[in-house]
PDB file of C-alpha atoms and ligand atoms in Angstrom:
ATOM      1  CA  UNK A   1     -88.051   2.556  33.176  1.00 92.00           C
ATOM      2  CA  UNK A   2     -88.230   0.000  35.911  1.00 96.00           C
ATOM      3  CA  UNK A   3     -88.991   1.500  39.349  1.00 97.00           C
ATOM      4  CA  UNK A   4     -88.312  -0.847  42.286  1.00 98.00           C
ATOM      5  CA  UNK A   5     -89.296   0.272  45.787  1.00 98.00           C
ATOM      6  CA  UNK A   6     -87.664  -1.277  48.796  1.00 98.00           C
ATOM      7  CA  UNK A   7     -88.710  -1.015  52.515  1.00 98.00           C
ATOM      8  CA  UNK A   8     -85.507   0.867  53.749  1.00 98.00           C
ATOM      9  CA  UNK A   9     -81.960   1.863  53.027  1.00 98.00           C
ATOM     10  CA  UNK A  10     -80.566  -1.582  54.053  1.00 98.00           C
ATOM     11  CA  UNK A  11     -82.835  -3.416  51.468  1.00 98.00           C
ATOM     12  CA  UNK A  12     -82.074  -0.767  48.998  1.00 98.00           C
ATOM     13  CA  UNK A  13     -78.401  -1.209  49.238  1.00 98.00           C
ATOM     14  CA  UNK A  14     -78.563  -4.915  49.099  1.00 98.00           C
ATOM     15  CA  UNK A  15     -80.824  -4.866  45.992  1.00 98.00           C
ATOM     16  CA  UNK A  16     -78.573  -2.386  44.300  1.00 98.00           C
ATOM     17  CA  UNK A  17     -75.407  -4.493  45.030  1.00 98.00           C
ATOM     18  CA  UNK A  18     -77.177  -7.528  43.617  1.00 98.00           C
ATOM     19  CA  UNK A  19     -78.122  -5.525  40.413  1.00 98.00           C
ATOM     20  CA  UNK A  20     -74.552  -4.369  39.997  1.00 98.00           C
ATOM     21  CA  UNK A  21     -73.054  -7.841  40.709  1.00 98.00           C
ATOM     22  CA  UNK A  22     -75.312  -9.424  38.039  1.00 98.00           C
ATOM     23  CA  UNK A  23     -74.113  -6.823  35.543  1.00 98.00           C
ATOM     24  CA  UNK A  24     -70.461  -7.602  36.429  1.00 98.00           C
ATOM     25  CA  UNK A  25     -71.046 -11.247  35.987  1.00 97.00           C
ATOM     26  CA  UNK A  26     -72.609 -10.782  32.485  1.00 97.00           C
ATOM     27  CA  UNK A  27     -70.270  -8.124  31.322  1.00 97.00           C
ATOM     28  CA  UNK A  28     -66.792  -8.771  32.622  1.00 95.00           C
ATOM     29  CA  UNK A  29     -64.232  -6.143  31.768  1.00 97.00           C
ATOM     30  CA  UNK A  30     -66.702  -3.308  31.233  1.00 98.00           C
ATOM     31  CA  UNK A  31     -66.425   0.277  32.613  1.00 98.00           C
ATOM     32  CA  UNK A  32     -68.400   1.111  35.668  1.00 98.00           C
ATOM     33  CA  UNK A  33     -69.042   4.579  37.131  1.00 98.00           C
ATOM     34  CA  UNK A  34     -70.397   5.151  40.658  1.00 98.00           C
ATOM     35  CA  UNK A  35     -71.532   8.301  42.192  1.00 98.00           C
ATOM     36  CA  UNK A  36     -69.844   9.124  45.598  1.00 97.00           C
ATOM     37  CA  UNK A  37     -71.992  10.913  48.241  1.00 95.00           C
ATOM     38  CA  UNK A  38     -73.772   9.089  51.082  1.00 97.00           C
ATOM     39  CA  UNK A  39     -76.441   7.106  49.199  1.00 98.00           C
ATOM     40  CA  UNK A  40     -74.134   4.602  47.500  1.00 98.00           C
ATOM     41  CA  UNK A  41     -72.169   3.783  50.688  1.00 98.00           C
ATOM     42  CA  UNK A  42     -74.324   0.729  51.623  1.00 98.00           C
ATOM     43  CA  UNK A  43     -74.223  -0.571  48.101  1.00 98.00           C
ATOM     44  CA  UNK A  44     -70.387  -0.194  47.944  1.00 98.00           C
ATOM     45  CA  UNK A  45     -70.156  -1.900  51.269  1.00 98.00           C
ATOM     46  CA  UNK A  46     -72.209  -4.869  50.092  1.00 98.00           C
ATOM     47  CA  UNK A  47     -70.281  -5.122  46.792  1.00 98.00           C
ATOM     48  CA  UNK A  48     -66.892  -5.229  48.585  1.00 98.00           C
ATOM     49  CA  UNK A  49     -68.335  -8.029  50.913  1.00 98.00           C
ATOM     50  CA  UNK A  50     -69.418  -9.975  47.827  1.00 98.00           C
ATOM     51  CA  UNK A  51     -66.103  -9.514  46.217  1.00 98.00           C
ATOM     52  CA  UNK A  52     -64.217 -10.689  49.458  1.00 96.00           C
ATOM     53  CA  UNK A  53     -66.426 -13.757  49.554  1.00 97.00           C
ATOM     54  CA  UNK A  54     -65.826 -14.561  45.890  1.00 96.00           C
ATOM     55  CA  UNK A  55     -69.389 -13.922  44.779  1.00 97.00           C
ATOM     56  CA  UNK A  56     -68.333 -11.250  42.224  1.00 97.00           C
ATOM     57  CA  UNK A  57     -64.950 -10.210  40.813  1.00 97.00           C
ATOM     58  CA  UNK A  58     -64.597  -6.451  41.064  1.00 98.00           C
ATOM     59  CA  UNK A  59     -60.975  -6.584  39.957  1.00 96.00           C
ATOM     60  CA  UNK A  60     -62.078  -7.699  36.586  1.00 94.00           C
ATOM     61  CA  UNK A  61     -63.730  -4.408  35.761  1.00 98.00           C
ATOM     62  CA  UNK A  62     -62.664  -0.804  34.932  1.00 98.00           C
ATOM     63  CA  UNK A  63     -63.860   2.302  36.835  1.00 98.00           C
ATOM     64  CA  UNK A  64     -64.284   5.928  36.083  1.00 98.00           C
ATOM     65  CA  UNK A  65     -65.139   8.546  38.830  1.00 98.00           C
ATOM     66  CA  UNK A  66     -68.288  10.497  38.329  1.00 98.00           C
ATOM     67  CA  UNK A  67     -67.274  13.893  39.584  1.00 98.00           C
ATOM     68  CA  UNK A  68     -65.036  15.879  42.089  1.00 98.00           C
ATOM     69  CA  UNK A  69     -65.079  19.187  43.874  1.00 97.00           C
ATOM     70  CA  UNK A  70     -62.639  21.491  42.360  1.00 97.00           C
ATOM     71  CA  UNK A  71     -59.559  22.093  44.683  1.00 95.00           C
ATOM     72  CA  UNK A  72     -60.122  18.843  46.585  1.00 94.00           C
ATOM     73  CA  UNK A  73     -58.028  15.745  46.487  1.00 94.00           C
ATOM     74  CA  UNK A  74     -57.652  12.392  48.463  1.00 96.00           C
ATOM     75  CA  UNK A  75     -56.453  14.016  51.535  1.00 94.00           C
ATOM     76  CA  UNK A  76     -59.472  16.328  51.858  1.00 92.00           C
ATOM     77  CA  UNK A  77     -62.266  14.776  53.943  1.00 91.00           C
ATOM     78  CA  UNK A  78     -65.348  14.689  51.721  1.00 93.00           C
ATOM     79  CA  UNK A  79     -63.696  14.668  48.362  1.00 96.00           C
ATOM     80  CA  UNK A  80     -65.218  12.121  46.021  1.00 97.00           C
ATOM     81  CA  UNK A  81     -61.816  10.521  45.674  1.00 98.00           C
ATOM     82  CA  UNK A  82     -61.502   9.894  49.245  1.00 97.00           C
ATOM     83  CA  UNK A  83     -65.048   8.514  49.687  1.00 97.00           C
ATOM     84  CA  UNK A  84     -64.464   6.156  46.786  1.00 98.00           C
ATOM     85  CA  UNK A  85     -61.061   4.965  47.643  1.00 98.00           C
ATOM     86  CA  UNK A  86     -61.726   4.493  51.270  1.00 98.00           C
ATOM     87  CA  UNK A  87     -65.048   2.734  50.889  1.00 98.00           C
ATOM     88  CA  UNK A  88     -64.481   0.893  47.623  1.00 98.00           C
ATOM     89  CA  UNK A  89     -61.419   0.801  45.540  1.00 98.00           C
ATOM     90  CA  UNK A  90     -58.914   0.290  48.401  1.00 98.00           C
ATOM     91  CA  UNK A  91     -61.389  -1.855  50.323  1.00 97.00           C
ATOM     92  CA  UNK A  92     -61.672  -4.200  47.373  1.00 97.00           C
ATOM     93  CA  UNK A  93     -57.961  -3.931  46.460  1.00 97.00           C
ATOM     94  CA  UNK A  94     -58.721  -2.673  42.897  1.00 98.00           C
ATOM     95  CA  UNK A  95     -55.466  -1.798  41.260  1.00 97.00           C
ATOM     96  CA  UNK A  96     -54.954   1.928  40.446  1.00 97.00           C
ATOM     97  CA  UNK A  97     -54.467   1.212  36.753  1.00 97.00           C
ATOM     98  CA  UNK A  98     -58.106   0.121  36.499  1.00 98.00           C
ATOM     99  CA  UNK A  99     -59.329   3.364  37.898  1.00 98.00           C
ATOM    100  CA  UNK A 100     -59.528   6.904  36.220  1.00 98.00           C
ATOM    101  CA  UNK A 101     -60.771   9.799  38.424  1.00 98.00           C
ATOM    102  CA  UNK A 102     -60.807  13.473  38.024  1.00 98.00           C
ATOM    103  CA  UNK A 103     -57.978  15.259  39.883  1.00 97.00           C
ATOM    104  CA  UNK A 104     -59.619  18.242  41.459  1.00 97.00           C
ATOM    105  CA  UNK A 105     -56.278  19.853  42.314  1.00 96.00           C
ATOM    106  CA  UNK A 106     -54.882  19.901  38.828  1.00 97.00           C
ATOM    107  CA  UNK A 107     -54.480  23.518  37.562  1.00 95.00           C
ATOM    108  CA  UNK A 108     -55.186  22.099  33.939  1.00 97.00           C
ATOM    109  CA  UNK A 109     -58.801  21.148  34.426  1.00 97.00           C
ATOM    110  CA  UNK A 110     -59.586  21.228  30.649  1.00 97.00           C
ATOM    111  CA  UNK A 111     -56.736  18.585  30.412  1.00 98.00           C
ATOM    112  CA  UNK A 112     -58.520  16.590  33.114  1.00 98.00           C
ATOM    113  CA  UNK A 113     -61.618  16.557  31.031  1.00 98.00           C
ATOM    114  CA  UNK A 114     -59.707  15.370  27.979  1.00 98.00           C
ATOM    115  CA  UNK A 115     -57.963  12.679  29.938  1.00 98.00           C
ATOM    116  CA  UNK A 116     -61.250  11.291  31.218  1.00 98.00           C
ATOM    117  CA  UNK A 117     -63.086  11.659  27.872  1.00 98.00           C
ATOM    118  CA  UNK A 118     -60.244   9.766  26.165  1.00 98.00           C
ATOM    119  CA  UNK A 119     -60.242   6.962  28.832  1.00 98.00           C
ATOM    120  CA  UNK A 120     -64.048   6.533  28.428  1.00 98.00           C
ATOM    121  CA  UNK A 121     -63.560   6.383  24.648  1.00 97.00           C
ATOM    122  CA  UNK A 122     -60.767   3.695  24.843  1.00 97.00           C
ATOM    123  CA  UNK A 123     -63.044   1.606  26.932  1.00 97.00           C
ATOM    124  CA  UNK A 124     -65.710   1.820  24.487  1.00 96.00           C
ATOM    125  CA  UNK A 125     -68.015   3.959  26.639  1.00 96.00           C
ATOM    126  CA  UNK A 126     -69.595   3.521  30.185  1.00 97.00           C
ATOM    127  CA  UNK A 127     -71.266   0.051  30.752  1.00 97.00           C
ATOM    128  CA  UNK A 128     -73.154   0.723  33.896  1.00 98.00           C
ATOM    129  CA  UNK A 129     -73.586   4.011  35.845  1.00 98.00           C
ATOM    130  CA  UNK A 130     -74.901   4.095  39.355  1.00 98.00           C
ATOM    131  CA  UNK A 131     -76.251   7.515  40.145  1.00 98.00           C
ATOM    132  CA  UNK A 132     -77.478   9.295  43.215  1.00 98.00           C
ATOM    133  CA  UNK A 133     -79.668  12.472  42.989  1.00 98.00           C
ATOM    134  CA  UNK A 134     -79.241  15.817  44.629  1.00 97.00           C
ATOM    135  CA  UNK A 135     -82.311  17.703  46.033  1.00 97.00           C
ATOM    136  CA  UNK A 136     -82.028  20.090  43.171  1.00 97.00           C
ATOM    137  CA  UNK A 137     -82.145  17.213  40.748  1.00 98.00           C
ATOM    138  CA  UNK A 138     -78.478  17.077  39.842  1.00 98.00           C
ATOM    139  CA  UNK A 139     -76.884  13.991  38.522  1.00 98.00           C
ATOM    140  CA  UNK A 140     -73.174  14.015  39.290  1.00 98.00           C
ATOM    141  CA  UNK A 141     -72.419  17.766  39.257  1.00 98.00           C
ATOM    142  CA  UNK A 142     -74.742  18.242  36.273  1.00 98.00           C
ATOM    143  CA  UNK A 143     -76.538  21.198  37.928  1.00 97.00           C
ATOM    144  CA  UNK A 144     -79.855  22.869  36.842  1.00 97.00           C
ATOM    145  CA  UNK A 145     -79.587  24.480  33.468  1.00 94.00           C
ATOM    146  CA  UNK A 146     -76.802  22.053  32.279  1.00 90.00           C
ATOM    147  CA  UNK A 147     -76.307  21.029  28.646  1.00 84.00           C
ATOM    148  CA  UNK A 148     -77.843  17.691  27.912  1.00 83.00           C
ATOM    149  CA  UNK A 149     -75.120  16.389  25.544  1.00 89.00           C
ATOM    150  CA  UNK A 150     -71.885  17.549  27.362  1.00 93.00           C
ATOM    151  CA  UNK A 151     -69.137  15.128  27.893  1.00 96.00           C
ATOM    152  CA  UNK A 152     -66.872  15.952  30.833  1.00 98.00           C
ATOM    153  CA  UNK A 153     -67.181  19.544  31.942  1.00 97.00           C
ATOM    154  CA  UNK A 154     -66.301  22.033  34.676  1.00 97.00           C
ATOM    155  CA  UNK A 155     -69.338  23.616  36.351  1.00 97.00           C
ATOM    156  CA  UNK A 156     -70.191  26.355  38.808  1.00 96.00           C
ATOM    157  CA  UNK A 157     -71.998  24.574  41.539  1.00 96.00           C
ATOM    158  CA  UNK A 158     -75.595  25.475  42.406  1.00 94.00           C
ATOM    159  CA  UNK A 159     -76.130  27.233  45.764  1.00 92.00           C
ATOM    160  CA  UNK A 160     -78.116  24.206  47.045  1.00 93.00           C
ATOM    161  CA  UNK A 161     -75.268  21.731  46.147  1.00 94.00           C
ATOM    162  CA  UNK A 162     -72.927  23.934  48.289  1.00 90.00           C
ATOM    163  CA  UNK A 163     -75.232  24.288  51.174  1.00 89.00           C
ATOM    164  CA  UNK A 164     -76.122  20.536  51.346  1.00 90.00           C
ATOM    165  CA  UNK A 165     -72.437  19.667  50.387  1.00 88.00           C
ATOM    166  CA  UNK A 166     -71.256  20.964  53.806  1.00 86.00           C
ATOM    167  CA  UNK A 167     -72.434  17.642  55.306  1.00 89.00           C
ATOM    168  CA  UNK A 168     -69.277  16.106  53.674  1.00 90.00           C
ATOM    169  CA  UNK A 169     -66.705  18.541  54.860  1.00 88.00           C
ATOM    170  CA  UNK A 170     -65.407  19.540  58.269  1.00 80.00           C
ATOM    171  CA  UNK A 171     -63.748  22.903  58.621  1.00 73.00           C
ATOM    172  CA  UNK A 172     -63.290  23.605  54.976  1.00 75.00           C
ATOM    173  CA  UNK A 173     -65.592  25.807  52.899  1.00 80.00           C
ATOM    174  CA  UNK A 174     -67.520  24.019  50.274  1.00 86.00           C
ATOM    175  CA  UNK A 175     -65.940  24.616  46.799  1.00 92.00           C
ATOM    176  CA  UNK A 176     -67.782  26.717  44.333  1.00 93.00           C
ATOM    177  CA  UNK A 177     -66.836  24.659  41.214  1.00 97.00           C
ATOM    178  CA  UNK A 178     -66.942  21.029  40.280  1.00 97.00           C
ATOM    179  CA  UNK A 179     -65.801  18.760  37.516  1.00 98.00           C
ATOM    180  CA  UNK A 180     -68.164  15.989  36.281  1.00 98.00           C
ATOM    181  CA  UNK A 181     -68.968  13.542  33.625  1.00 98.00           C
ATOM    182  CA  UNK A 182     -71.722  15.288  31.558  1.00 97.00           C
ATOM    183  CA  UNK A 183     -75.049  13.981  30.593  1.00 96.00           C
ATOM    184  CA  UNK A 184     -73.667  13.069  27.196  1.00 95.00           C
ATOM    185  CA  UNK A 185     -71.588  10.359  28.935  1.00 96.00           C
ATOM    186  CA  UNK A 186     -74.156   9.369  31.454  1.00 96.00           C
ATOM    187  CA  UNK A 187     -77.037   8.952  28.954  1.00 94.00           C
ATOM    188  CA  UNK A 188     -74.757   6.843  26.673  1.00 95.00           C
ATOM    189  CA  UNK A 189     -74.152   4.297  29.355  1.00 97.00           C
ATOM    190  CA  UNK A 190     -75.553   0.685  28.455  1.00 96.00           C
ATOM    191  CA  UNK A 191     -77.427   0.723  31.754  1.00 97.00           C
ATOM    192  CA  UNK A 192     -78.231   3.340  34.548  1.00 98.00           C
ATOM    193  CA  UNK A 193     -79.301   2.579  38.078  1.00 98.00           C
ATOM    194  CA  UNK A 194     -80.555   5.595  40.061  1.00 98.00           C
ATOM    195  CA  UNK A 195     -80.738   5.238  43.760  1.00 98.00           C
ATOM    196  CA  UNK A 196     -82.362   7.419  46.374  1.00 98.00           C
ATOM    197  CA  UNK A 197     -83.200   7.034  50.031  1.00 98.00           C
ATOM    198  CA  UNK A 198     -85.132   9.164  52.509  1.00 98.00           C
ATOM    199  CA  UNK A 199     -88.154  11.401  52.707  1.00 98.00           C
ATOM    200  CA  UNK A 200     -85.865  14.454  51.817  1.00 98.00           C
ATOM    201  CA  UNK A 201     -85.472  13.003  48.335  1.00 98.00           C
ATOM    202  CA  UNK A 202     -89.115  12.218  47.734  1.00 98.00           C
ATOM    203  CA  UNK A 203     -90.131  15.583  46.040  1.00 98.00           C
ATOM    204  CA  UNK A 204     -87.099  15.544  43.668  1.00 98.00           C
ATOM    205  CA  UNK A 205     -87.788  11.942  42.787  1.00 98.00           C
ATOM    206  CA  UNK A 206     -91.319  12.743  41.953  1.00 98.00           C
ATOM    207  CA  UNK A 207     -90.445  15.816  39.866  1.00 98.00           C
ATOM    208  CA  UNK A 208     -87.619  13.946  37.969  1.00 98.00           C
ATOM    209  CA  UNK A 209     -89.673  10.920  37.050  1.00 97.00           C
ATOM    210  CA  UNK A 210     -93.152  12.465  36.610  1.00 97.00           C
ATOM    211  CA  UNK A 211     -92.809  16.092  35.562  1.00 97.00           C
ATOM    212  CA  UNK A 212     -92.099  17.192  32.033  1.00 97.00           C
ATOM    213  CA  UNK A 213     -88.531  16.845  30.997  1.00 96.00           C
ATOM    214  CA  UNK A 214     -86.750  20.140  31.626  1.00 95.00           C
ATOM    215  CA  UNK A 215     -83.090  21.268  32.019  1.00 94.00           C
ATOM    216  CA  UNK A 216     -83.804  22.891  35.359  1.00 96.00           C
ATOM    217  CA  UNK A 217     -84.271  19.342  36.806  1.00 97.00           C
ATOM    218  CA  UNK A 218     -81.285  17.524  35.099  1.00 97.00           C
ATOM    219  CA  UNK A 219     -82.438  14.068  36.404  1.00 98.00           C
ATOM    220  CA  UNK A 220     -85.639  14.392  34.354  1.00 97.00           C
ATOM    221  CA  UNK A 221     -83.455  13.656  31.274  1.00 96.00           C
ATOM    222  CA  UNK A 222     -83.390  10.101  32.468  1.00 97.00           C
ATOM    223  CA  UNK A 223     -87.040   9.748  31.483  1.00 96.00           C
ATOM    224  CA  UNK A 224     -85.861   9.457  27.804  1.00 90.00           C
ATOM    225  CA  UNK A 225     -83.367   6.689  28.835  1.00 90.00           C
ATOM    226  CA  UNK A 226     -84.503   3.158  28.089  1.00 84.00           C
ATOM    227  CA  UNK A 227     -82.267   1.127  30.428  1.00 93.00           C
ATOM    228  CA  UNK A 228     -83.057   2.725  33.580  1.00 97.00           C
ATOM    229  CA  UNK A 229     -83.672   1.100  36.875  1.00 98.00           C
ATOM    230  CA  UNK A 230     -84.725   3.240  39.752  1.00 98.00           C
ATOM    231  CA  UNK A 231     -84.110   1.737  43.017  1.00 98.00           C
ATOM    232  CA  UNK A 232     -85.486   3.637  46.054  1.00 98.00           C
ATOM    233  CA  UNK A 233     -86.800   3.123  49.453  1.00 98.00           C
ATOM    234  CA  UNK A 234     -90.428   3.708  50.572  1.00 98.00           C
ATOM    235  CA  UNK A 235     -89.596   7.158  51.959  1.00 98.00           C
ATOM    236  CA  UNK A 236     -88.025   8.456  48.691  1.00 98.00           C
ATOM    237  CA  UNK A 237     -90.972   6.931  46.699  1.00 98.00           C
ATOM    238  CA  UNK A 238     -93.602   8.359  49.033  1.00 98.00           C
ATOM    239  CA  UNK A 239     -94.640  11.221  46.499  1.00 98.00           C
ATOM    240  CA  UNK A 240     -94.770   8.974  43.419  1.00 96.00           C
TER     241      UNK A 240
HETATM  242  C1  LIG B   1     -71.647  12.643  44.072  1.00 90.65           C
HETATM  243  C2  LIG B   1     -72.682  12.795  43.184  1.00 90.65           C
HETATM  244  C3  LIG B   1     -73.882  13.631  43.617  1.00 90.65           C
HETATM  245  C4  LIG B   1     -74.692  12.897  44.615  1.00 90.65           C
HETATM  246  C5  LIG B   1     -75.995  13.627  44.929  1.00 90.65           C
HETATM  247  C6  LIG B   1     -76.667  12.879  46.246  1.00 90.65           C
HETATM  248  O1  LIG B   1     -70.515  11.919  43.406  1.00 90.65           O
HETATM  249  O2  LIG B   1     -72.648  12.415  42.056  1.00 90.65           O
HETATM  250  O3  LIG B   1     -74.652  13.867  42.425  1.00 90.65           O
HETATM  251  O4  LIG B   1     -75.110  11.584  44.084  1.00 90.65           O
HETATM  252  O5  LIG B   1     -75.570  14.898  45.482  1.00 90.65           O
HETATM  253  O6  LIG B   1     -75.758  12.938  47.301  1.00 90.65           O
HETATM  254  P1  LIG B   1     -76.122  11.933  48.609  1.00 90.65           P
HETATM  255  O7  LIG B   1     -76.059  10.591  48.212  1.00 90.65           O
HETATM  256  O8  LIG B   1     -74.969  12.315  49.635  1.00 90.65           O
HETATM  257  O9  LIG B   1     -77.503  12.392  49.044  1.00 90.65           O
END
């Protein structure tokens, strides 16, 4: 595990974008997976800038969405789809046929899992995954207690996820279920970058990286993963 600590969110975002850009240059045509949420927004902005100035070719890659709130789609503020399309896929003009995301509005959610699992298989697995971390240690929507080898799965969201998730939504009640790539996909990626920013993430960063691996802290499973880069700012690193 390689832990890199940056001074602040801006520096962290630039370093993460440079890491992803290097991966893209060395692995054209591979499958990338990004967490939505607030933390990756700076990194996504930097990557779009690099794409527009010709420093990296985002259109040469394939993309799979990490997760989605069940019942939400692009038109719902705070959905993972809206965050990713507005801040990244559309901003970089990545064609739709290069992107696979969960449809949180489909009534056949098991079918969604199969569709995404098949896509990942066709692509030869995930190349690089960029993950954020919830204050309860979730990765994607792999909530405390999750199975460590699951592929795509439907989950009941933890109360903490729903409470904190309210920050993404205006006026709608936080969904109680999510659909997500399981740890079985995430831990099979060639490389993982975990990003975290802010004092409020410091305790869970410490528990995930330093405590004994346990399913109540899903992110602790990353300790077993060899190609892990942890990119965090000073505040998130303050309890390490
Ligand atoms: C969202 C996702 C979540 C977030 C986590 C942190 O697609 O995968 O696991 O990464 O909840 O969210 P932020 O970055 O908003 O603190």
